[in-house]
Structure formats: C-alpha cells, structure tokens
Amino acid sequence: MKQETREKLMGVSVATLATALYKRGLRNQVIQGVHPVKGKGVNMVGPAFTLRYMPAREDRNQLVEFRNPEHPQRVAIEQCPEGHVMVIDSRKDARAASAGDILVTRLMVRGGAGIVTDGGFRDAATIGELDIPAYHTQSSSPTNLTLHEAIEINGPIGCGDAPVFPGDVIVGDEDCVIVIPAEIADEIADEAVEMTAYEDFVVERVKGGATIIGLYPATQEENLEIFKKWRAENGR
C-alpha cells in the first residue's frame, strides 16, 4: 500500500471508514466482536496477511506438532511481511488461543503492523504491553492445538463475519477493526480524511451550542461556507 494512504488512515476512525464504505454498499467490513488487548493510542494500519484455522482433530493436533518446522502457525509468523497485519480466522472460537506472547513478540520484532483474531490470545496481559497492536475477543489460556488446526496461510478467510482477502487494508482503532478492499483503499482514505475534517468542525460547533439540523449532515449552504472558513483558519 502507498505510504501516503497509510498515513491518512492512521488519522481517521473506524466509524468514519465504515460510513465511507457504506456509501459504496459495503456493509459487512467491520470485524465483529474484537477489541484491543490494550489500547495503543494510535491506529493499526497495514495490508492483511492471513492464517486460517479449522477444527482440530485429536490425532493430528498433539503437542508434538509444534516440533514440526513446517507447522503453519509458526511458518505464518515467519512469513508475514513487514508492515502487514496478521489476521487469523479462528471461527469466532476463543475457547483455545490463536497465539501467545512469544509468537506475537516474534511478529513484532519482524516488523508486523499488528495482529487480529476473532478468537483469543493466551498471555494477553503480556501481549498488551508489547509495542504492537493486538485485537481479540477475550483472553484464552488453552494452546491452539486444543481446538484449532492451522491449515492455510494467506488465503481468503472470514474473521468476525467479515470477508478478508490477502492484501486488503486493515485498520484498527481504540474501538474495533475494519477491512478495506485493497482496490479502493486510496479513495476511501481520501474520503475519510475529508469526512474527519468536517466531523471535527461539527463537534466544535455543537459544543458551542449549534443545532445539528442542517449541520450534520450539511444541508445548509451557510454551514458549508462556515466550514470552508474554519478549515482555512485551522490548516485542515
């Protein structure tokens, strides 16, 4: 993705992005049920690199599997490109962990932009202190082998009911995570920046006592003229 697009997406909310995508008929882009393990105060932004789990079968998922150098969970951590967000399809099942602090630490050291699962992380308190954004549904101590088999790296997945294709742009804020189709990421970023500027203007006006009628949305030309002046004065 373009660095300019990444920088723009760092400064907009998932809520604003959801509205921009809704205007294009995309209504199912928010990854449902996930939240930050611990807020970082900055957005998580990066192309998606995916890992898919399927239900574990006991004879295939004993602890000895972790000794296999080709185990897909471990390989995915080592293959995730710098600046990408690892997105894990855990079938919305947090009864066993999607990963733990050692693997997430390795992803961080390799330059990963973040990690998201619709399941849970073990060692979540430790993950929360790492310098990498991480999103899950809840803490989960059992190892992934208990219920999950890592089966596919970097293919299309569903995560929290949202479709995720490799290379889609993932944005997470203090609330949740959204998936932007790669081919429209640049224009969505541009639109979201414009929307954010107007929303900041609206908040300032509302705090000053203005009515939202005609202001939000902007249906009165007078408000657009005031916004234009406000934007010039605030360098927006």
GROMACS .gro file of N, CA and C in nm, residues 35-151:
model
  351
   35HIS      N    1  -1.167  -0.644   2.000
   35HIS     CA    2  -1.132  -0.518   2.065
   35HIS      C    3  -0.983  -0.522   2.096
   36PRO      N    4  -0.922  -0.407   2.122
   36PRO     CA    5  -0.778  -0.408   2.152
   36PRO      C    6  -0.749  -0.485   2.280
   37VAL      N    7  -0.643  -0.564   2.278
   37VAL     CA    8  -0.597  -0.625   2.403
   37VAL      C    9  -0.563  -0.513   2.501
   38LYS      N   10  -0.497  -0.410   2.448
   38LYS     CA   11  -0.472  -0.287   2.525
   38LYS      C   12  -0.455  -0.174   2.424
   39GLY      N   13  -0.523  -0.063   2.449
   39GLY     CA   14  -0.515   0.050   2.357
   39GLY      C   15  -0.374   0.104   2.344
   40LYS      N   16  -0.339   0.142   2.221
   40LYS     CA   17  -0.205   0.195   2.194
   40LYS      C   18  -0.207   0.344   2.166
   41GLY      N   19  -0.325   0.403   2.148
   41GLY     CA   20  -0.332   0.546   2.122
   41GLY      C   21  -0.307   0.584   1.977
   42VAL      N   22  -0.277   0.486   1.894
   42VAL     CA   23  -0.257   0.509   1.750
   42VAL      C   24  -0.327   0.398   1.673
   43ASN      N   25  -0.362   0.426   1.549
   43ASN     CA   26  -0.428   0.326   1.467
   43ASN      C   27  -0.332   0.216   1.423
   44MET      N   28  -0.386   0.099   1.405
   44MET     CA   29  -0.316  -0.011   1.339
   44MET      C   30  -0.355  -0.006   1.192
   45VAL      N   31  -0.256  -0.003   1.103
   45VAL     CA   32  -0.283   0.005   0.959
   45VAL      C   33  -0.185  -0.085   0.885
   46GLY      N   34  -0.236  -0.166   0.793
   46GLY     CA   35  -0.148  -0.247   0.710
   46GLY      C   36  -0.226  -0.344   0.624
   47PRO      N   37  -0.164  -0.395   0.518
   47PRO     CA   38  -0.228  -0.497   0.436
   47PRO      C   39  -0.243  -0.628   0.515
   48ALA      N   40  -0.346  -0.703   0.481
   48ALA     CA   41  -0.374  -0.828   0.551
   48ALA      C   42  -0.285  -0.941   0.502
   49PHE      N   43  -0.234  -1.017   0.599
   49PHE     CA   44  -0.167  -1.145   0.575
   49PHE      C   45  -0.241  -1.243   0.664
   50THR      N   46  -0.298  -1.349   0.605
   50THR     CA   47  -0.396  -1.428   0.678
   50THR      C   48  -0.348  -1.566   0.719
   51LEU      N   49  -0.413  -1.616   0.823
   51LEU     CA   50  -0.394  -1.754   0.870
   51LEU      C   51  -0.532  -1.809   0.901
   52ARG      N   52  -0.559  -1.930   0.851
   52ARG     CA   53  -0.691  -1.991   0.875
   52ARG      C   54  -0.678  -2.116   0.960
   53TYR      N   55  -0.762  -2.122   1.063
   53TYR     CA   56  -0.773  -2.242   1.145
   53TYR      C   57  -0.899  -2.320   1.105
   54MET      N   58  -0.893  -2.450   1.122
   54MET     CA   59  -1.010  -2.535   1.112
   54MET      C   60  -1.025  -2.610   1.244
   55PRO      N   61  -1.137  -2.676   1.268
   55PRO     CA   62  -1.150  -2.750   1.393
   55PRO      C   63  -1.043  -2.859   1.404
   56ALA      N   64  -0.985  -2.870   1.521
   56ALA     CA   65  -0.878  -2.968   1.542
   56ALA      C   66  -0.934  -3.109   1.552
   57ARG      N   67  -0.859  -3.203   1.495
   57ARG     CA   68  -0.887  -3.345   1.516
   57ARG      C   69  -0.776  -3.398   1.604
   58GLU      N   70  -0.813  -3.470   1.707
   58GLU     CA   71  -0.720  -3.504   1.814
   58GLU      C   72  -0.594  -3.576   1.765
   59ASP      N   73  -0.606  -3.664   1.667
   59ASP     CA   74  -0.489  -3.740   1.624
   59ASP      C   75  -0.392  -3.657   1.543
   60ARG      N   76  -0.435  -3.538   1.499
   60ARG     CA   77  -0.349  -3.452   1.418
   60ARG      C   78  -0.293  -3.333   1.497
   61ASN      N   79  -0.336  -3.316   1.621
   61ASN     CA   80  -0.303  -3.193   1.691
   61ASN      C   81  -0.255  -3.218   1.833
   62GLN      N   82  -0.157  -3.305   1.846
   62GLN     CA   83  -0.088  -3.326   1.972
   62GLN      C   84   0.025  -3.224   1.985
   63LEU      N   85   0.080  -3.207   2.105
   63LEU     CA   86   0.184  -3.107   2.127
   63LEU      C   87   0.307  -3.129   2.040
   64VAL      N   88   0.328  -3.251   1.998
   64VAL     CA   89   0.444  -3.281   1.914
   64VAL      C   90   0.439  -3.204   1.782
   65GLU      N   91   0.321  -3.159   1.741
   65GLU     CA   92   0.309  -3.084   1.615
   65GLU      C   93   0.394  -2.958   1.617
   66PHE      N   94   0.414  -2.898   1.736
   66PHE     CA   95   0.493  -2.776   1.744
   66PHE      C   96   0.641  -2.801   1.714
   67ARG      N   97   0.683  -2.927   1.712
   67ARG     CA   98   0.822  -2.959   1.676
   67ARG      C   99   0.842  -2.960   1.524
   68ASN      N  100   0.734  -2.959   1.453
   68ASN     CA  101   0.740  -2.962   1.307
   68ASN      C  102   0.779  -2.823   1.254
   69PRO      N  103   0.894  -2.809   1.187
   69PRO     CA  104   0.936  -2.678   1.139
   69PRO      C  105   0.842  -2.620   1.032
   70GLU      N  106   0.752  -2.702   0.979
   70GLU     CA  107   0.658  -2.656   0.879
   70GLU      C  108   0.518  -2.633   0.936
   71HIS      N  109   0.509  -2.630   1.068
   71HIS     CA  110   0.377  -2.606   1.129
   71HIS      C  111   0.324  -2.470   1.081
   72PRO      N  112   0.204  -2.465   1.019
   72PRO     CA  113   0.157  -2.342   0.955
   72PRO      C  114   0.147  -2.221   1.046
   73GLN      N  115   0.115  -2.240   1.173
   73GLN     CA  116   0.108  -2.125   1.263
   73GLN      C  117   0.245  -2.059   1.277
   74ARG      N  118   0.347  -2.141   1.300
   74ARG     CA  119   0.484  -2.088   1.315
   74ARG      C  120   0.534  -2.030   1.183
   75VAL      N  121   0.508  -2.099   1.073
   75VAL     CA  122   0.553  -2.052   0.942
   75VAL      C  123   0.488  -1.918   0.908
   76ALA      N  124   0.361  -1.903   0.941
   76ALA     CA  125   0.291  -1.777   0.912
   76ALA      C  126   0.357  -1.660   0.984
   77ILE      N  127   0.394  -1.681   1.108
   77ILE     CA  128   0.462  -1.575   1.184
   77ILE      C  129   0.592  -1.536   1.115
   78GLU      N  130   0.664  -1.633   1.061
   78GLU     CA  131   0.792  -1.607   0.997
   78GLU      C  132   0.778  -1.552   0.855
   79GLN      N  133   0.662  -1.571   0.794
   79GLN     CA  134   0.641  -1.525   0.657
   79GLN      C  135   0.569  -1.392   0.647
   80CYS      N  136   0.499  -1.352   0.751
   80CYS     CA  137   0.421  -1.228   0.745
   80CYS      C  138   0.513  -1.111   0.709
   81PRO      N  139   0.489  -1.041   0.598
   81PRO     CA  140   0.581  -0.935   0.557
   81PRO      C  141   0.580  -0.815   0.652
   82GLU      N  142   0.689  -0.746   0.656
   82GLU     CA  143   0.699  -0.624   0.736
   82GLU      C  144   0.589  -0.527   0.696
   83GLY      N  145   0.528  -0.463   0.796
   83GLY     CA  146   0.424  -0.365   0.769
   83GLY      C  147   0.286  -0.422   0.747
   84HIS      N  148   0.274  -0.556   0.750
   84HIS     CA  149   0.145  -0.620   0.730
   84HIS      C  150   0.079  -0.652   0.865
   85VAL      N  151  -0.052  -0.669   0.859
   85VAL     CA  152  -0.130  -0.711   0.976
   85VAL      C  153  -0.167  -0.857   0.960
   86MET      N  154  -0.131  -0.939   1.057
   86MET     CA  155  -0.173  -1.079   1.052
   86MET      C  156  -0.317  -1.089   1.102
   87VAL      N  157  -0.401  -1.149   1.018
   87VAL     CA  158  -0.543  -1.166   1.051
   87VAL      C  159  -0.571  -1.316   1.059
   88ILE      N  160  -0.623  -1.360   1.173
   88ILE     CA  161  -0.641  -1.504   1.198
   88ILE      C  162  -0.790  -1.538   1.205
   89ASP      N  163  -0.829  -1.633   1.122
   89ASP     CA  164  -0.965  -1.686   1.125
   89ASP      C  165  -0.968  -1.801   1.225
   90SER      N  166  -1.023  -1.774   1.342
   90SER     CA  167  -1.036  -1.877   1.446
   90SER      C  168  -1.181  -1.921   1.463
   91ARG      N  169  -1.264  -1.893   1.360
   91ARG     CA  170  -1.404  -1.938   1.360
   91ARG      C  171  -1.483  -1.880   1.477
   92LYS      N  172  -1.441  -1.764   1.525
   92LYS     CA  173  -1.508  -1.697   1.638
   92LYS      C  174  -1.509  -1.786   1.763
   93ASP      N  175  -1.407  -1.869   1.777
   93ASP     CA  176  -1.400  -1.963   1.889
   93ASP      C  177  -1.279  -1.929   1.976
   94ALA      N  178  -1.305  -1.871   2.092
   94ALA     CA  179  -1.197  -1.829   2.181
   94ALA      C  180  -1.174  -1.927   2.295
   95ARG      N  181  -1.226  -2.047   2.281
   95ARG     CA  182  -1.204  -2.146   2.387
   95ARG      C  183  -1.060  -2.195   2.390
   96ALA      N  184  -0.986  -2.179   2.279
   96ALA     CA  185  -0.843  -2.208   2.274
   96ALA      C  186  -0.776  -2.090   2.206
   97ALA      N  187  -0.652  -2.065   2.243
   97ALA     CA  188  -0.583  -1.945   2.196
   97ALA      C  189  -0.549  -1.952   2.047
   98SER      N  190  -0.547  -1.836   1.984
   98SER     CA  191  -0.500  -1.825   1.846
   98SER      C  192  -0.348  -1.812   1.841
   99ALA      N  193  -0.290  -1.754   1.946
   99ALA     CA  194  -0.145  -1.736   1.958
   99ALA      C  195  -0.117  -1.689   2.099
  100GLY      N  196   0.013  -1.682   2.133
  100GLY     CA  197   0.053  -1.634   2.264
  100GLY      C  198   0.160  -1.528   2.252
  101ASP      N  199   0.214  -1.486   2.366
  101ASP     CA  200   0.304  -1.371   2.368
  101ASP      C  201   0.434  -1.395   2.294
  102ILE      N  202   0.485  -1.518   2.292
  102ILE     CA  203   0.612  -1.543   2.224
  102ILE      C  204   0.597  -1.524   2.073
  103LEU      N  205   0.491  -1.579   2.015
  103LEU     CA  206   0.470  -1.563   1.872
  103LEU      C  207   0.441  -1.418   1.836
  104VAL      N  208   0.361  -1.350   1.918
  104VAL     CA  209   0.330  -1.210   1.889
  104VAL      C  210   0.456  -1.123   1.903
  105THR      N  211   0.540  -1.158   1.999
  105THR     CA  212   0.668  -1.086   2.012
  105THR      C  213   0.753  -1.105   1.887
  106ARG      N  214   0.758  -1.226   1.835
  106ARG     CA  215   0.834  -1.252   1.713
  106ARG      C  216   0.778  -1.171   1.596
  107LEU      N  217   0.646  -1.166   1.585
  107LEU     CA  218   0.583  -1.086   1.479
  107LEU      C  219   0.621  -0.939   1.494
  108MET      N  220   0.621  -0.889   1.615
  108MET     CA  221   0.660  -0.750   1.641
  108MET      C  222   0.803  -0.724   1.599
  109VAL      N  223   0.895  -0.811   1.639
  109VAL     CA  224   1.037  -0.794   1.606
  109VAL      C  225   1.059  -0.797   1.455
  110ARG      N  226   0.979  -0.874   1.385
  110ARG     CA  227   0.992  -0.883   1.239
  110ARG      C  228   0.929  -0.764   1.167
  111GLY      N  229   0.866  -0.673   1.242
  111GLY     CA  230   0.811  -0.553   1.180
  111GLY      C  231   0.664  -0.561   1.144
  112GLY      N  232   0.593  -0.659   1.201
  112GLY     CA  233   0.449  -0.667   1.176
  112GLY      C  234   0.377  -0.543   1.226
  113ALA      N  235   0.273  -0.503   1.152
  113ALA     CA  236   0.198  -0.383   1.190
  113ALA      C  237   0.089  -0.411   1.292
  114GLY      N  238   0.060  -0.539   1.316
  114GLY     CA  239  -0.043  -0.573   1.414
  114GLY      C  240  -0.091  -0.715   1.394
  115ILE      N  241  -0.181  -0.759   1.480
  115ILE     CA  242  -0.238  -0.893   1.472
  115ILE      C  243  -0.382  -0.888   1.520
  116VAL      N  244  -0.469  -0.961   1.451
  116VAL     CA  245  -0.612  -0.964   1.482
  116VAL      C  246  -0.660  -1.108   1.478
  117THR      N  247  -0.741  -1.147   1.574
  117THR     CA  248  -0.807  -1.277   1.569
  117THR      C  249  -0.951  -1.262   1.617
  118ASP      N  250  -1.040  -1.343   1.559
  118ASP     CA  251  -1.176  -1.347   1.612
  118ASP      C  252  -1.188  -1.455   1.719
  119GLY      N  253  -1.073  -1.502   1.769
  119GLY     CA  254  -1.066  -1.589   1.885
  119GLY      C  255  -0.999  -1.513   1.999
  120GLY      N  256  -0.913  -1.583   2.074
  120GLY     CA  257  -0.848  -1.518   2.187
  120GLY      C  258  -0.698  -1.541   2.188
  121PHE      N  259  -0.628  -1.463   2.268
  121PHE     CA  260  -0.485  -1.480   2.288
  121PHE      C  261  -0.458  -1.533   2.428
  122ARG      N  262  -0.359  -1.620   2.441
  122ARG     CA  263  -0.308  -1.655   2.573
  122ARG      C  264  -0.199  -1.555   2.609
  123ASP      N  265  -0.167  -1.542   2.736
  123ASP     CA  266  -0.068  -1.444   2.783
  123ASP      C  267  -0.109  -1.303   2.740
  124ALA      N  268  -0.239  -1.276   2.744
  124ALA     CA  269  -0.291  -1.150   2.689
  124ALA      C  270  -0.235  -1.028   2.762
  125ALA      N  271  -0.217  -1.037   2.892
  125ALA     CA  272  -0.164  -0.922   2.965
  125ALA      C  273  -0.025  -0.885   2.916
  126THR      N  274   0.057  -0.988   2.887
  126THR     CA  275   0.191  -0.963   2.834
  126THR      C  276   0.183  -0.905   2.693
  127ILE      N  277   0.095  -0.959   2.610
  127ILE     CA  278   0.076  -0.907   2.474
  127ILE      C  279   0.034  -0.760   2.477
  128GLY      N  280  -0.049  -0.726   2.575
  128GLY     CA  281  -0.095  -0.588   2.586
  128GLY      C  282   0.017  -0.489   2.610
  129GLU      N  283   0.128  -0.535   2.668
  129GLU     CA  284   0.240  -0.447   2.695
  129GLU      C  285   0.340  -0.440   2.580
  130LEU      N  286   0.322  -0.522   2.478
  130LEU     CA  287   0.413  -0.520   2.365
  130LEU      C  288   0.388  -0.398   2.277
  131ASP      N  289   0.488  -0.361   2.199
  131ASP     CA  290   0.478  -0.245   2.111
  131ASP      C  291   0.423  -0.288   1.975
  132ILE      N  292   0.308  -0.353   1.977
  132ILE     CA  293   0.240  -0.394   1.855
  132ILE      C  294   0.091  -0.401   1.886
  133PRO      N  295   0.006  -0.344   1.801
  133PRO     CA  296  -0.138  -0.352   1.825
  133PRO      C  297  -0.186  -0.496   1.812
  134ALA      N  298  -0.273  -0.537   1.903
  134ALA     CA  299  -0.329  -0.672   1.900
  134ALA      C  300  -0.477  -0.664   1.937
  135TYR      N  301  -0.558  -0.736   1.862
  135TYR     CA  302  -0.704  -0.735   1.882
  135TYR      C  303  -0.753  -0.878   1.893
  136HIS      N  304  -0.842  -0.902   1.991
  136HIS     CA  305  -0.901  -1.034   2.006
  136HIS      C  306  -1.039  -1.019   2.070
  137THR      N  307  -1.102  -1.134   2.102
  137THR     CA  308  -1.234  -1.127   2.167
  137THR      C  309  -1.224  -1.141   2.318
  138GLN      N  310  -1.129  -1.224   2.364
  138GLN     CA  311  -1.111  -1.242   2.508
  138GLN      C  312  -0.982  -1.318   2.532
  139SER      N  313  -0.937  -1.317   2.656
  139SER     CA  314  -0.819  -1.396   2.691
  139SER      C  315  -0.854  -1.544   2.686
  140SER      N  316  -0.755  -1.625   2.646
  140SER     CA  317  -0.778  -1.769   2.633
  140SER      C  318  -0.647  -1.844   2.660
  141SER      N  319  -0.644  -1.921   2.766
  141SER     CA  320  -0.520  -1.987   2.806
  141SER      C  321  -0.488  -2.117   2.733
  142PRO      N  322  -0.586  -2.201   2.695
  142PRO     CA  323  -0.550  -2.328   2.631
  142PRO      C  324  -0.475  -2.306   2.500
  143THR      N  325  -0.375  -2.388   2.474
  143THR     CA  326  -0.300  -2.377   2.350
  143THR      C  327  -0.390  -2.400   2.229
  144ASN      N  328  -0.353  -2.342   2.115
  144ASN     CA  329  -0.440  -2.351   1.997
  144ASN      C  330  -0.469  -2.494   1.956
  145LEU      N  331  -0.373  -2.585   1.975
  145LEU     CA  332  -0.390  -2.724   1.936
  145LEU      C  333  -0.510  -2.790   2.004
  146THR      N  334  -0.555  -2.734   2.114
  146THR     CA  335  -0.668  -2.790   2.187
  146THR      C  336  -0.792  -2.798   2.099
  147LEU      N  337  -0.813  -2.694   2.018
  147LEU     CA  338  -0.935  -2.687   1.936
  147LEU      C  339  -0.911  -2.646   1.791
  148HIS      N  340  -0.793  -2.589   1.761
  148HIS     CA  341  -0.769  -2.534   1.628
  148HIS      C  342  -0.656  -2.607   1.557
  149GLU      N  343  -0.672  -2.629   1.428
  149GLU     CA  344  -0.560  -2.673   1.345
  149GLU      C  345  -0.530  -2.563   1.243
  150ALA      N  346  -0.407  -2.510   1.246
  150ALA     CA  347  -0.365  -2.412   1.146
  150ALA      C  348  -0.354  -2.484   1.013
  151ILE      N  349  -0.429  -2.440   0.913
  151ILE     CA  350  -0.443  -2.520   0.792
  151ILE      C  351  -0.407  -2.446   0.664
   0.00000   0.00000   0.00000
